[in-house]
Coordinates of C-alpha atoms in Angstrom, one line a residue:
X1 CA 90.4 -209.7 -45.0
X2 CA 87.7 -210.8 -47.5
X3 CA 87.1 -214.5 -48.2
X4 CA 88.7 -215.8 -51.4
X5 CA 86.2 -216.2 -54.2
X6 CA 85.7 -219.2 -56.4
X7 CA 85.2 -218.3 -60.2
X8 CA 84.0 -221.3 -62.4
X9 CA 84.3 -221.3 -66.1
X10 CA 82.9 -223.9 -68.5
X11 CA 83.3 -225.2 -72.0
X12 CA 80.9 -227.7 -73.5
X13 CA 82.0 -230.4 -71.0
X14 CA 84.8 -229.1 -69.0
X15 CA 84.7 -227.0 -65.8
X16 CA 87.7 -224.9 -64.6
X17 CA 87.8 -223.6 -61.1
X18 CA 89.8 -220.4 -60.3
X19 CA 90.6 -219.9 -56.5
X20 CA 93.6 -218.7 -54.6
X21 CA 94.1 -222.0 -52.8
X22 CA 94.3 -223.9 -56.1
X23 CA 97.0 -223.9 -58.7
X24 CA 97.4 -220.9 -61.0
X25 CA 95.1 -221.0 -64.0
X26 CA 96.9 -220.0 -67.2
X27 CA 94.9 -218.1 -69.9
X28 CA 96.7 -218.6 -73.2
X29 CA 97.2 -215.3 -75.1
X30 CA 98.3 -216.4 -78.5
X31 CA 94.9 -216.4 -80.5
X32 CA 95.3 -212.6 -81.1
X33 CA 96.4 -210.9 -84.4
X34 CA 97.7 -207.9 -82.5
X35 CA 101.4 -207.8 -83.0
X36 CA 101.4 -211.2 -84.8
X37 CA 101.7 -210.5 -88.5
X38 CA 101.3 -214.1 -89.6
X39 CA 98.0 -214.6 -87.6
X40 CA 96.7 -211.3 -88.9
X41 CA 97.5 -212.3 -92.6
X42 CA 96.0 -215.7 -92.2
X43 CA 92.7 -214.4 -90.7
X44 CA 92.5 -211.7 -93.4
X45 CA 92.8 -214.5 -96.0
X46 CA 90.1 -216.6 -94.1
X47 CA 92.6 -219.3 -93.1
X48 CA 92.0 -220.6 -89.6
X49 CA 94.6 -223.3 -89.5
X50 CA 97.1 -221.2 -87.4
X51 CA 94.3 -220.5 -84.9
X52 CA 93.6 -224.2 -84.6
X53 CA 97.2 -225.0 -84.2
X54 CA 97.7 -222.3 -81.6
X55 CA 94.8 -223.6 -79.6
X56 CA 96.2 -227.1 -79.6
X57 CA 99.8 -226.0 -78.7
X58 CA 98.7 -223.8 -75.8
X59 CA 96.5 -226.4 -74.2
X60 CA 99.2 -229.0 -74.6
X61 CA 101.5 -226.5 -72.9
X62 CA 99.3 -226.1 -69.9
X63 CA 96.7 -223.4 -70.7
X64 CA 93.4 -224.1 -69.0
X65 CA 91.6 -221.2 -70.7
X66 CA 92.2 -219.6 -74.1
X67 CA 91.9 -215.9 -74.8
X68 CA 90.3 -215.3 -78.3
X69 CA 90.7 -212.0 -80.0
X70 CA 89.3 -211.1 -83.5
X71 CA 90.7 -207.6 -83.9
X72 CA 91.5 -207.6 -87.7
X73 CA 91.3 -204.1 -89.2
X74 CA 88.5 -203.8 -91.7
X75 CA 86.9 -207.2 -90.8
X76 CA 83.4 -207.9 -89.8
X77 CA 84.4 -208.6 -86.2
X78 CA 81.2 -210.3 -84.9
X79 CA 81.3 -212.7 -87.8
X80 CA 85.0 -213.3 -87.5
X81 CA 84.9 -213.7 -83.7
X82 CA 82.2 -216.5 -84.0
X83 CA 84.2 -218.2 -86.8
X84 CA 87.3 -218.2 -84.6
X85 CA 85.3 -219.6 -81.7
X86 CA 84.0 -222.3 -83.8
X87 CA 87.4 -223.3 -85.1
X88 CA 88.9 -223.3 -81.6
X89 CA 86.0 -225.3 -80.1
X90 CA 86.5 -228.0 -82.8
X91 CA 90.0 -228.9 -81.7
X92 CA 90.0 -228.2 -78.0
X93 CA 87.5 -228.4 -75.1
X94 CA 88.5 -225.7 -72.7
X95 CA 86.7 -222.6 -71.5
X96 CA 87.3 -219.5 -73.7
X97 CA 88.0 -215.8 -72.8
X98 CA 86.2 -213.5 -75.3
X99 CA 88.5 -210.6 -75.9
X100 CA 86.9 -207.7 -77.6
X101 CA 86.0 -204.0 -77.1
X102 CA 83.2 -204.4 -79.7
X103 CA 79.7 -204.9 -78.0
X104 CA 78.3 -206.4 -81.2
X105 CA 81.2 -209.0 -81.4
X106 CA 80.8 -209.7 -77.7
X107 CA 77.0 -210.3 -78.1
X108 CA 77.5 -212.5 -81.1
X109 CA 80.3 -214.6 -79.3
X110 CA 78.3 -215.1 -76.1
X111 CA 75.3 -216.2 -78.2
X112 CA 77.3 -218.8 -79.9
X113 CA 79.3 -220.0 -76.9
X114 CA 78.3 -223.3 -75.2
X115 CA 79.2 -223.1 -71.5
X116 CA 80.3 -220.2 -69.2
X117 CA 82.8 -217.8 -70.8
X118 CA 85.1 -215.1 -69.4
X119 CA 84.7 -211.7 -71.0
X120 CA 87.8 -209.6 -71.5
X121 CA 86.8 -207.0 -70.6
X122 CA 84.9 -204.2 -68.8
X123 CA 86.4 -201.1 -67.2
X124 CA 85.2 -198.3 -65.0
X125 CA 84.1 -196.0 -67.9
X126 CA 80.5 -195.3 -67.9
X127 CA 80.1 -196.4 -71.5
X128 CA 81.9 -199.7 -70.9
X129 CA 79.9 -200.6 -67.8
X130 CA 76.6 -199.8 -69.6
X131 CA 77.5 -201.9 -72.7
X132 CA 79.3 -204.9 -71.3
X133 CA 77.8 -205.8 -68.0
X134 CA 74.2 -206.4 -69.2
X135 CA 75.6 -208.9 -71.8
X136 CA 77.6 -210.6 -69.1
X137 CA 74.5 -210.9 -67.0
X138 CA 72.3 -212.1 -69.9
X139 CA 74.5 -214.9 -70.9
X140 CA 75.7 -215.9 -67.3
X141 CA 79.4 -215.2 -68.0
X142 CA 82.2 -214.0 -65.8
X143 CA 84.0 -210.8 -66.6
X144 CA 87.5 -209.2 -66.3
X145 CA 87.3 -205.7 -64.9
X146 CA 90.2 -203.3 -65.7
X147 CA 91.3 -200.8 -63.1
X148 CA 90.8 -197.7 -65.4
X149 CA 88.0 -195.3 -66.0
X150 CA 86.9 -192.1 -67.8
X151 CA 90.0 -190.4 -66.1
X152 CA 92.4 -192.9 -67.7
X153 CA 94.7 -195.3 -65.8
X154 CA 95.0 -194.2 -62.1
X155 CA 98.6 -193.7 -60.9
X156 CA 98.2 -195.2 -57.5
X157 CA 97.1 -198.5 -56.1
X158 CA 94.5 -196.8 -53.9
X159 CA 92.9 -195.1 -56.9
X160 CA 92.8 -198.4 -58.8
X161 CA 91.1 -200.0 -55.8
X162 CA 88.4 -197.4 -56.1
X163 CA 87.8 -198.3 -59.8
X164 CA 87.7 -202.0 -59.0
X165 CA 85.1 -201.3 -56.2
X166 CA 82.9 -199.4 -58.6
X167 CA 83.0 -202.2 -61.2
X168 CA 82.2 -204.8 -58.6
X169 CA 79.3 -202.6 -57.3
X170 CA 77.8 -202.0 -60.7
X171 CA 78.1 -205.7 -61.5
X172 CA 76.4 -206.6 -58.3
X173 CA 73.5 -204.2 -58.9
X174 CA 72.8 -206.2 -62.1
X175 CA 72.9 -209.5 -60.2
X176 CA 76.4 -210.5 -61.3
X177 CA 78.1 -212.2 -58.2
X178 CA 81.4 -210.9 -56.9
X179 CA 82.8 -214.4 -57.7
X180 CA 82.2 -213.7 -61.4
X181 CA 84.2 -210.4 -61.4
X182 CA 87.9 -210.9 -62.0
X183 CA 90.0 -207.8 -61.5
X184 CA 92.9 -206.7 -63.7
X185 CA 95.1 -204.3 -61.8
X186 CA 96.9 -203.3 -65.1
X187 CA 100.5 -204.2 -65.6
X188 CA 102.2 -201.3 -67.2
X189 CA 105.7 -201.0 -68.9
X190 CA 108.5 -200.6 -66.3
X191 CA 110.7 -199.2 -69.0
X192 CA 108.4 -196.1 -69.1
X193 CA 107.7 -195.9 -65.4
X194 CA 110.0 -197.3 -62.9
X195 CA 107.3 -197.8 -60.2
X196 CA 104.8 -199.4 -62.5
X197 CA 105.4 -203.0 -61.3
X198 CA 105.3 -202.0 -57.7
X199 CA 101.9 -200.2 -58.2
X200 CA 100.5 -203.3 -59.8
X201 CA 101.6 -205.6 -57.1
X202 CA 100.3 -203.1 -54.5
X203 CA 96.9 -203.0 -56.3
X204 CA 96.6 -206.8 -56.3
X205 CA 97.2 -206.9 -52.5
X206 CA 94.6 -204.1 -51.8
X207 CA 92.0 -205.7 -54.2
X208 CA 92.5 -209.2 -52.7
X209 CA 92.3 -207.9 -49.1
X210 CA 89.1 -205.9 -49.8
X211 CA 87.2 -208.3 -52.0
X212 CA 88.9 -211.6 -52.3
X213 CA 88.2 -211.7 -56.0
X214 CA 90.4 -213.5 -58.6
X215 CA 93.1 -211.5 -60.3
X216 CA 94.1 -211.6 -64.0
X217 CA 96.4 -209.4 -66.2
X218 CA 98.5 -209.4 -69.3
X219 CA 101.7 -209.8 -67.2
X220 CA 104.1 -209.5 -70.2
X221 CA 103.3 -205.8 -70.5
X222 CA 105.7 -205.0 -67.6
X223 CA 108.8 -205.9 -69.7
X224 CA 107.8 -204.0 -72.9
X225 CA 110.8 -202.1 -74.3
X226 CA 113.3 -204.0 -72.2
X227 CA 115.9 -206.6 -73.2
X228 CA 115.7 -210.3 -72.0
X229 CA 111.9 -209.8 -71.5
X230 CA 111.3 -213.5 -70.6
X231 CA 113.4 -213.2 -67.4
X232 CA 111.6 -210.0 -66.3
X233 CA 108.2 -211.6 -67.2
X234 CA 109.0 -214.9 -65.2
X235 CA 110.2 -213.0 -62.1
X236 CA 107.2 -210.5 -62.1
X237 CA 104.8 -213.5 -62.6
X238 CA 106.1 -215.2 -59.6
X239 CA 105.9 -212.0 -57.5
X240 CA 102.4 -211.3 -58.7
X241 CA 101.3 -214.9 -57.8
X242 CA 102.6 -214.3 -54.3
X243 CA 100.6 -211.1 -54.2
X244 CA 97.3 -212.7 -55.2
X245 CA 97.3 -213.2 -59.1
X246 CA 95.3 -216.4 -59.9
X247 CA 94.7 -216.4 -63.7
X248 CA 97.3 -214.5 -65.8
X249 CA 96.9 -214.0 -69.5
X250 CA 100.3 -215.2 -70.9
X251 CA 102.1 -217.3 -73.4
X252 CA 102.2 -220.8 -72.0
X253 CA 104.8 -221.8 -74.7
X254 CA 107.4 -219.5 -73.0
X255 CA 109.2 -222.0 -70.8
X256 CA 110.7 -219.5 -68.4
X257 CA 107.3 -218.0 -67.5
X258 CA 105.5 -221.4 -67.4
X259 CA 108.2 -222.7 -65.1
X260 CA 108.1 -219.6 -62.8
X261 CA 104.3 -220.3 -62.4
X262 CA 104.9 -223.8 -61.4
X263 CA 107.5 -222.9 -59.0
X264 CA 105.5 -220.1 -57.4
X265 CA 102.6 -222.7 -56.9
X266 CA 105.0 -225.2 -55.4
X267 CA 106.4 -222.6 -53.0
X268 CA 102.9 -221.6 -51.9
X269 CA 101.9 -225.1 -51.1
X270 CA 99.5 -225.5 -54.1
X271 CA 101.2 -228.4 -55.7
X272 CA 100.7 -231.6 -53.7
X273 CA 104.1 -233.3 -53.2
X274 CA 105.4 -231.4 -56.1
X275 CA 103.7 -233.6 -58.6
X276 CA 102.9 -231.0 -61.2
X277 CA 106.4 -229.7 -60.9
X278 CA 108.0 -233.2 -61.4
X279 CA 105.5 -234.0 -64.3
X280 CA 106.5 -230.7 -66.1
X281 CA 110.2 -231.5 -65.6
X282 CA 109.9 -234.9 -67.1
X283 CA 108.0 -233.4 -70.0
X284 CA 110.8 -230.9 -70.6
X285 CA 113.5 -233.6 -70.4
X286 CA 111.6 -235.9 -72.8
X287 CA 111.3 -233.0 -75.3
X288 CA 115.1 -232.3 -75.0
X289 CA 115.8 -236.1 -75.8
X290 CA 113.5 -236.0 -78.9
X291 CA 115.3 -232.7 -80.1

């Protein structure tokens, strides 16, 4: 079994370590106009107050890294991405995950960013590997690698492992260390494919065994189309952490999911004397009293 890798991200003055023996690192997902009409309309109007408030709320809720997406239809994405980064960095000092499929926006964001960012993302497609990895190397960033390629999303865990290996190999050929490649096994909707969750969990296990790299994913995708999504998300999150997930992209304001993450870390011996669990409990109780 491969040695577990240590991925380090940095903001201007804060360092975040991602490692399987440490607590799960939450990447806050909310600075994203996709599916959030209010955020979309605010950004279209040039109003960044909601972005700043989302950043503050997510960090207060336990996010150690924030995902930042500027996918506003018709907008100048490179310019908008830099402006969002600037507004986020004014109010919080945490590492950022730059979430874009636009190479120009990625280049602009990395040139602006102070520290070591996480890039979301590259995949196994030839065009993606050729456009994203050189920017990751140039700016000394880490990168999330999606287990999909020119043939689409592989059906089996073994096929996804092959894609992960290709991404890690191509990154290594450019001088990007294996510790700076975080693999996303792809969490797909279980409402559309009954075995989707199982394949994701199996992929995590195979990738961790082979490479020891850190694992990220948009875990809430598994519950798409189902009722009571928060319970599905929370259960799947805990199972994925047991399998090897280390830095999920999720909503830290969803109490059920955040609590499941804390419980999983506690059960796996990553919370000394349960202190983080107790601290979170007291925080929830205090909030109830105030309410």
